[in-house]
mmCIF file of C-alpha atoms in Angstrom:
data_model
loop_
_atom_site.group_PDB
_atom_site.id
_atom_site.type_symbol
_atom_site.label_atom_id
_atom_site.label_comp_id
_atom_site.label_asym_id
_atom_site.label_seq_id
_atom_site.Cartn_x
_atom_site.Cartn_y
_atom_site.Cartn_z
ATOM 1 C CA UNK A 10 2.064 7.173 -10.863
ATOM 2 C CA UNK A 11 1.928 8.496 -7.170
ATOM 3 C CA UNK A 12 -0.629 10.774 -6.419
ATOM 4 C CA UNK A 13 0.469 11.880 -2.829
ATOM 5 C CA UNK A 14 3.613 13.460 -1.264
ATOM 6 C CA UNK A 15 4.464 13.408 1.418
ATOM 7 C CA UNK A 16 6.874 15.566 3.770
ATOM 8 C CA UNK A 17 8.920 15.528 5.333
ATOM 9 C CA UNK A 18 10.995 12.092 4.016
ATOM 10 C CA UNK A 19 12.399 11.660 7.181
ATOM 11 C CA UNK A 20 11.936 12.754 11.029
ATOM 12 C CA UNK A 21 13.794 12.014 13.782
ATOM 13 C CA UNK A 22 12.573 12.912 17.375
ATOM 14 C CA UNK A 23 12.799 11.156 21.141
ATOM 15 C CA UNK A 24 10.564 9.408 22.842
ATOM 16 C CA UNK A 25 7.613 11.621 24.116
ATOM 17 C CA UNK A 26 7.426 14.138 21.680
ATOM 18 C CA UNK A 27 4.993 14.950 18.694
ATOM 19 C CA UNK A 28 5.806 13.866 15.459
ATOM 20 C CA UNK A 29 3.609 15.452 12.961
ATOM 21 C CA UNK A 30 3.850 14.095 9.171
ATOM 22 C CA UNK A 31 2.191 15.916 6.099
ATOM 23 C CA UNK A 32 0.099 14.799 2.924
ATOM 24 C CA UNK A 33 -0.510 16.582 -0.419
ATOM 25 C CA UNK A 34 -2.841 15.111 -3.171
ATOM 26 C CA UNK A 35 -3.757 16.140 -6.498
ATOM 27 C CA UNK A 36 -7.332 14.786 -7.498
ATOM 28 C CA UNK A 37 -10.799 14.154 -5.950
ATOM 29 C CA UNK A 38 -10.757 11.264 -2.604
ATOM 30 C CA UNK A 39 -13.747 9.528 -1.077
ATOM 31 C CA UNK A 40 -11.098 9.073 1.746
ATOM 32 C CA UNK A 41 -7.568 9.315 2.814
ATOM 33 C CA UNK A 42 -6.138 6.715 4.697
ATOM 34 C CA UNK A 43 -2.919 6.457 6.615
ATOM 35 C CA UNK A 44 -0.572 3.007 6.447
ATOM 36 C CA UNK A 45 2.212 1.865 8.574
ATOM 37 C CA UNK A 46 5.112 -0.423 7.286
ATOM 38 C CA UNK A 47 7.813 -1.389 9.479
ATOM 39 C CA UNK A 48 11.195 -2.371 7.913
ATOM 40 C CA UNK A 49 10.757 -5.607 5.801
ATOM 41 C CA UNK A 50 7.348 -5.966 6.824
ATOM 42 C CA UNK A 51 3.636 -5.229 5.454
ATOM 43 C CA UNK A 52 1.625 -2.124 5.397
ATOM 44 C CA UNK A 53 -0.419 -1.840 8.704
ATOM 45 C CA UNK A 54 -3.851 0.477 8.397
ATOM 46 C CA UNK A 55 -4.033 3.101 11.178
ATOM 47 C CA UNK A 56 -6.999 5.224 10.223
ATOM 48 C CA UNK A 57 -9.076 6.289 7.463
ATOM 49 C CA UNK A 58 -10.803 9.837 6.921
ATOM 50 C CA UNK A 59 -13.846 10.365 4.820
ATOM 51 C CA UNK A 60 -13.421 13.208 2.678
ATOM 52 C CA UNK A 61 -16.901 14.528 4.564
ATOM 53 C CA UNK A 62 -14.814 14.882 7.655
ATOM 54 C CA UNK A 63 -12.131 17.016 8.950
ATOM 55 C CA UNK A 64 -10.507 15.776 12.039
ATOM 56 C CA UNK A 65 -10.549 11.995 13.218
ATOM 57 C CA UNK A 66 -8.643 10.512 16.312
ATOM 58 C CA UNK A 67 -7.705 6.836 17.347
ATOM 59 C CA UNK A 68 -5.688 6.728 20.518
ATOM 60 C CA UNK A 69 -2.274 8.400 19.978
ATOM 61 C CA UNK A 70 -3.274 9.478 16.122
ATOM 62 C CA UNK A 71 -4.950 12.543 15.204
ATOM 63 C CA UNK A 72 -5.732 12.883 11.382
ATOM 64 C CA UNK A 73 -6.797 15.818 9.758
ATOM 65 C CA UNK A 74 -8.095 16.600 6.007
ATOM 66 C CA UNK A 75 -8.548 19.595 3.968
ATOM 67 C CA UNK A 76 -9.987 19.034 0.683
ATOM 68 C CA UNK A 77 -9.583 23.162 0.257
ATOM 69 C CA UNK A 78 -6.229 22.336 -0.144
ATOM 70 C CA UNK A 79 -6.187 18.419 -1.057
ATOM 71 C CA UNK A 80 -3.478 18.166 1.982
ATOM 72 C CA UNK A 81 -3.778 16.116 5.081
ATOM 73 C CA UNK A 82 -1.761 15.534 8.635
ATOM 74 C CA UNK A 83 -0.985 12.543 10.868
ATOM 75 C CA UNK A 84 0.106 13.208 14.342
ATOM 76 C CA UNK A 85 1.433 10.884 16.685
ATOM 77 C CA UNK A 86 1.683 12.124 20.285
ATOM 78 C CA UNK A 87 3.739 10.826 22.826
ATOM 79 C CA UNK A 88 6.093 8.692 20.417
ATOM 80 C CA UNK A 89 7.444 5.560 21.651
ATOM 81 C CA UNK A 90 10.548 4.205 20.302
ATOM 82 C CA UNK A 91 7.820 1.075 18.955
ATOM 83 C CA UNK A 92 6.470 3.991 16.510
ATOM 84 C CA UNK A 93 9.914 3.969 14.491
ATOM 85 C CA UNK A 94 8.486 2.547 10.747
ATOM 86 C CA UNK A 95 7.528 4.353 7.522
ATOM 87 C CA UNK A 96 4.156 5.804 7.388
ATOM 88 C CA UNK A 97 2.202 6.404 4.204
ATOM 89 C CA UNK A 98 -0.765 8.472 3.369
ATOM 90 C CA UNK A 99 -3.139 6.568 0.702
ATOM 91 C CA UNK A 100 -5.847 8.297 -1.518
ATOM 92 C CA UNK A 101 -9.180 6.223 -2.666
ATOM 93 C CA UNK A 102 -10.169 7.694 -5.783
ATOM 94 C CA UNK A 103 -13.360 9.756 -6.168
ATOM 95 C CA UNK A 104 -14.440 7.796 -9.366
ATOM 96 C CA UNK A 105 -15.523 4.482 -8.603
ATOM 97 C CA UNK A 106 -11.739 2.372 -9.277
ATOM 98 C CA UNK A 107 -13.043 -0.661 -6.909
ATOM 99 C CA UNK A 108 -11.293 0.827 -3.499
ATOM 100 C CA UNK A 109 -7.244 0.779 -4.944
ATOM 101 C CA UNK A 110 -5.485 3.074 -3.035
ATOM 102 C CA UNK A 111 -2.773 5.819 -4.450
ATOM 103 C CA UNK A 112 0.149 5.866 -2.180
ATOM 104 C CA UNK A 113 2.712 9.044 -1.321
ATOM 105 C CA UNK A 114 5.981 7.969 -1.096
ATOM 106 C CA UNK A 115 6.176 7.789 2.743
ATOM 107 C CA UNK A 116 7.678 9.754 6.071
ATOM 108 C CA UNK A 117 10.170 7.743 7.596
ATOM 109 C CA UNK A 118 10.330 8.484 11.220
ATOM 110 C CA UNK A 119 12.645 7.665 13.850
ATOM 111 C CA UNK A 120 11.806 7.895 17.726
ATOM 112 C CA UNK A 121 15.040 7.609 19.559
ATOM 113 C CA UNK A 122 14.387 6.078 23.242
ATOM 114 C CA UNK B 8 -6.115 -17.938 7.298
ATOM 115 C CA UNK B 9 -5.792 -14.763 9.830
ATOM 116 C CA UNK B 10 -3.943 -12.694 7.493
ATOM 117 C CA UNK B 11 -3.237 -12.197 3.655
ATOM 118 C CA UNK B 12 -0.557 -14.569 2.893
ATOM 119 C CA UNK B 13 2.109 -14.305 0.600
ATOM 120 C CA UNK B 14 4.704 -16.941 -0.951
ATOM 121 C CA UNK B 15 7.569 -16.740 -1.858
ATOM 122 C CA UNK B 16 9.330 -14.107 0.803
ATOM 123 C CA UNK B 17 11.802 -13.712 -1.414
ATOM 124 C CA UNK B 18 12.736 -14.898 -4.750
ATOM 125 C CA UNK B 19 16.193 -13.882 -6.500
ATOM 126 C CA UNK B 20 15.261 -14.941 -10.401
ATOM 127 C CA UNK B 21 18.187 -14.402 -13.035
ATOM 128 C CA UNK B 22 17.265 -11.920 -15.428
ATOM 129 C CA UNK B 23 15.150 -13.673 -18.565
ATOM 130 C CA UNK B 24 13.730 -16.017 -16.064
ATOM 131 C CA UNK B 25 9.845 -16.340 -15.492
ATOM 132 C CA UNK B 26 8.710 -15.942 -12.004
ATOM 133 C CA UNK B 27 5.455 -16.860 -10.218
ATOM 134 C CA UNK B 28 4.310 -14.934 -7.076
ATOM 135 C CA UNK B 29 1.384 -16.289 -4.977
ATOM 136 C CA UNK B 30 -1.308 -14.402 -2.551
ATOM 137 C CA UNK B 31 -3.396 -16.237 -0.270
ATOM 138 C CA UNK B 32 -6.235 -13.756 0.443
ATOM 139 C CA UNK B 33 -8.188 -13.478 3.925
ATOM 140 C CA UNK B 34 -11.574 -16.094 3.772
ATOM 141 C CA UNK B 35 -14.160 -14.768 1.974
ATOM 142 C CA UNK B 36 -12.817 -11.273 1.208
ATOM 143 C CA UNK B 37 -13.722 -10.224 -2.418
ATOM 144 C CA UNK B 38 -11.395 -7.647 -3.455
ATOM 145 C CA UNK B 39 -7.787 -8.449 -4.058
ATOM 146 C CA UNK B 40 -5.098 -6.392 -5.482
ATOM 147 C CA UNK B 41 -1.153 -6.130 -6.189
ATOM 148 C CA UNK B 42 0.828 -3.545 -5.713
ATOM 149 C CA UNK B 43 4.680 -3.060 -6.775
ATOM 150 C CA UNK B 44 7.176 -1.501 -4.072
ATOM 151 C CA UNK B 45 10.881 -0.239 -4.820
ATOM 152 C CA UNK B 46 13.019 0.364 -2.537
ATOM 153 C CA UNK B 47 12.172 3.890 -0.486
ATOM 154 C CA UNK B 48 9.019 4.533 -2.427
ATOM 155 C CA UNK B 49 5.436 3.831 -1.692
ATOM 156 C CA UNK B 50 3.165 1.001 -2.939
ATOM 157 C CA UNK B 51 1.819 1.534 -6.956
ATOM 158 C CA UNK B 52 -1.298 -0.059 -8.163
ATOM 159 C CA UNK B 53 -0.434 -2.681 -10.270
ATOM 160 C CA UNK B 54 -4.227 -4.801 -10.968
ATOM 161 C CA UNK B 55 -7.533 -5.240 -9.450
ATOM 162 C CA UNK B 56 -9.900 -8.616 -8.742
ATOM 163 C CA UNK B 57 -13.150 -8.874 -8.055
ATOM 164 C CA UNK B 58 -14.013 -12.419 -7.119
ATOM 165 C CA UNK B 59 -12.709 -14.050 -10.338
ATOM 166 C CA UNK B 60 -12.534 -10.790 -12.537
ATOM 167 C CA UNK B 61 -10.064 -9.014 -13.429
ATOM 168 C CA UNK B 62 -11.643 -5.362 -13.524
ATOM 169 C CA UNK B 63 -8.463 -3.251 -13.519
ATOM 170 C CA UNK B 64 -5.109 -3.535 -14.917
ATOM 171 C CA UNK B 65 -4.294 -0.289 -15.553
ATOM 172 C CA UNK B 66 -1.004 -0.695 -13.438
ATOM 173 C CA UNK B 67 0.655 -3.510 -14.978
ATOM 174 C CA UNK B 68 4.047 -1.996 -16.487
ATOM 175 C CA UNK B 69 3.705 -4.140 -19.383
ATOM 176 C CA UNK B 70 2.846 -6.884 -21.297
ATOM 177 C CA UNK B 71 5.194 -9.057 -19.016
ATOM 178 C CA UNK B 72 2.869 -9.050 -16.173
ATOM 179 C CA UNK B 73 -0.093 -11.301 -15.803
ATOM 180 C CA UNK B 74 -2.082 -11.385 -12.917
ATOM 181 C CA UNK B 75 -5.015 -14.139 -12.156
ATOM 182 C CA UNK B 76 -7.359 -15.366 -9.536
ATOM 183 C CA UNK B 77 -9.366 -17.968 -11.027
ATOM 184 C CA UNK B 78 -11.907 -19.358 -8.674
ATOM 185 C CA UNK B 79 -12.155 -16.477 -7.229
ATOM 186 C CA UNK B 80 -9.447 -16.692 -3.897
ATOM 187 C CA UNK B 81 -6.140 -17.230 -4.649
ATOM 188 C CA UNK B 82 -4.142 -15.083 -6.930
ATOM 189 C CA UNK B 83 -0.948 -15.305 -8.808
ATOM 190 C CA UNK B 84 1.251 -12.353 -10.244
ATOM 191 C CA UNK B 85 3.094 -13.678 -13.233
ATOM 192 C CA UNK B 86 5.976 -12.041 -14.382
ATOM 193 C CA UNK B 87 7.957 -13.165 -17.869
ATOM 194 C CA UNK B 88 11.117 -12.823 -18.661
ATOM 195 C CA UNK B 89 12.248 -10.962 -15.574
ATOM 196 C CA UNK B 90 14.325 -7.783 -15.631
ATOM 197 C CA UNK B 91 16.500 -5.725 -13.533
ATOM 198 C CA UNK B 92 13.747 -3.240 -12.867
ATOM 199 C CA UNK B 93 11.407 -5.639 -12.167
ATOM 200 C CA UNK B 94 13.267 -6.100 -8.648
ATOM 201 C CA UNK B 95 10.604 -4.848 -6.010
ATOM 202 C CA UNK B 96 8.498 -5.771 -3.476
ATOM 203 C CA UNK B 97 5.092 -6.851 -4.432
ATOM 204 C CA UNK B 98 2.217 -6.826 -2.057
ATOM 205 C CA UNK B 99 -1.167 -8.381 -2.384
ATOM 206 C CA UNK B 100 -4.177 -6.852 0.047
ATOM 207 C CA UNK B 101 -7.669 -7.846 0.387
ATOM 208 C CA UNK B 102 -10.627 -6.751 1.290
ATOM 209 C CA UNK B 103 -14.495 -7.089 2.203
ATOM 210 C CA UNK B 104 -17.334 -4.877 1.390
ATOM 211 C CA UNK B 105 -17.161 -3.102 4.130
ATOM 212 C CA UNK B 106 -13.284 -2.978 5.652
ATOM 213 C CA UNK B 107 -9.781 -1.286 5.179
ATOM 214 C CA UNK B 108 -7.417 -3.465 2.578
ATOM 215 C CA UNK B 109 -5.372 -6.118 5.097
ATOM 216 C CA UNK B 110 -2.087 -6.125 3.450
ATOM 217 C CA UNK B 111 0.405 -9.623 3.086
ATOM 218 C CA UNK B 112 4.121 -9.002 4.450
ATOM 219 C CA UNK B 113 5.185 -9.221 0.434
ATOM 220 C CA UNK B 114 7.495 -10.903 -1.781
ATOM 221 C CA UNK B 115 10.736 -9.310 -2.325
ATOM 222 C CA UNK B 116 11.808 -10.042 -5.744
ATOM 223 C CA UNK B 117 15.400 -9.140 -6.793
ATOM 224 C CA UNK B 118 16.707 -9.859 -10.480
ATOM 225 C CA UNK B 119 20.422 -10.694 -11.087
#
């Protein structure tokens, strides 16, 4: 079963703003990592947290974690009409399960030009 | 290859029928697993490979599903006597040591 949630299920924004989606897990991560999948396509990785850390950036991402409160954020700045896909948070396991991932069920965003 | 390959795209089996789904993993990249998609929800663990062993199936829905990867690369997802639920998406994704799982573009798998 899924371990994450994610909200909200679906954002819409224009081009240039934030869009800021949310994560919720229940057990103990060595990391949280956040996937991509446009329509009909594959999952894409965009970045991966350790659960040591607390903020991480790669260009237009930001990710945070708070293992307090087994939540994370992803926040995509500047949006471009090329960011419309789903976007999934994915847990790795604290116990040693070989690296498979637990997926949330996904933010669907839409960046209108 | 450059990427995780995955054949079929899609495969529309009639329900009762036996289907065979293929993943063509990165060179040399150790890990493989399968995941199951439905429609609007995320990925779900189905089974685990390292190299040639099969190390965790925790995720296979039932006895239906067979997964293998016997020399160690390529993998196949077996899935008898297909039903209606079965119809999903089912990704493979590798990985080295050291890296994120690369993830194929999936078979979409829909039972009549």
């Amino acid at each position: 079963s899924q371990q994450g949630e994610e909200d909200p299920q679906a954002l819409s924004i224009q081009e240039g703003e934030n869009a800021t989606m949310n994560c919720s897990y229940k057990t103990s991560i060595n990391n949280l990592q956040w996937y991509r999948q446009n329509s009909g396509r594959g999952l894409v990785h965009l970045i991966l947290i350790r659960s040591n850390e607390r903020e991480k950036h790669s260009g237009r991402l930001r990710v945070t974690l708070d293992t307090s409160k087994k939540s994370s954020s992803l926040l995509i700045t500047a949006s471009r009409a090329a960011d419309t896909a789903s976007y999934f948070c994915a847990t790795a396991p604290g116990y040693n399960q070989g690296g498979k991932l637990i997926f949330g069920q996904g933010t669907e965003l839409s960046v209108k030009p | 290859g450059a990427g995780v390959s995955q054949s079929p795209r899609y495969k529309v089996a009639k329900r009762g029928q036996d289907v065979a789904l293929r993943c063509d993993p990165i060179s040399g990249h150790v890990s493989l697993f399968w995941y199951q998609q439905a429609l609007g929800q995320g990925p779900e663990f189905l089974t685990y490979f390292q190299n040639e062993a099969q190390l965790d199936k925790s995720g296979l829905p039932s006895d239906r599903f067979f997964a293998e990867r016997p020399e160690g690369s390529v993998s196949t997802l077996k899935i008898q006597r297909t039903q209606q639920e079965d119809s999903a998406v089912y990704l493979c994704a590798t990985r080295d040591r050291v890296t994120e799982a690369f993830f194929g573009q999936g078979t979409r798998l829909t039972v009549v």
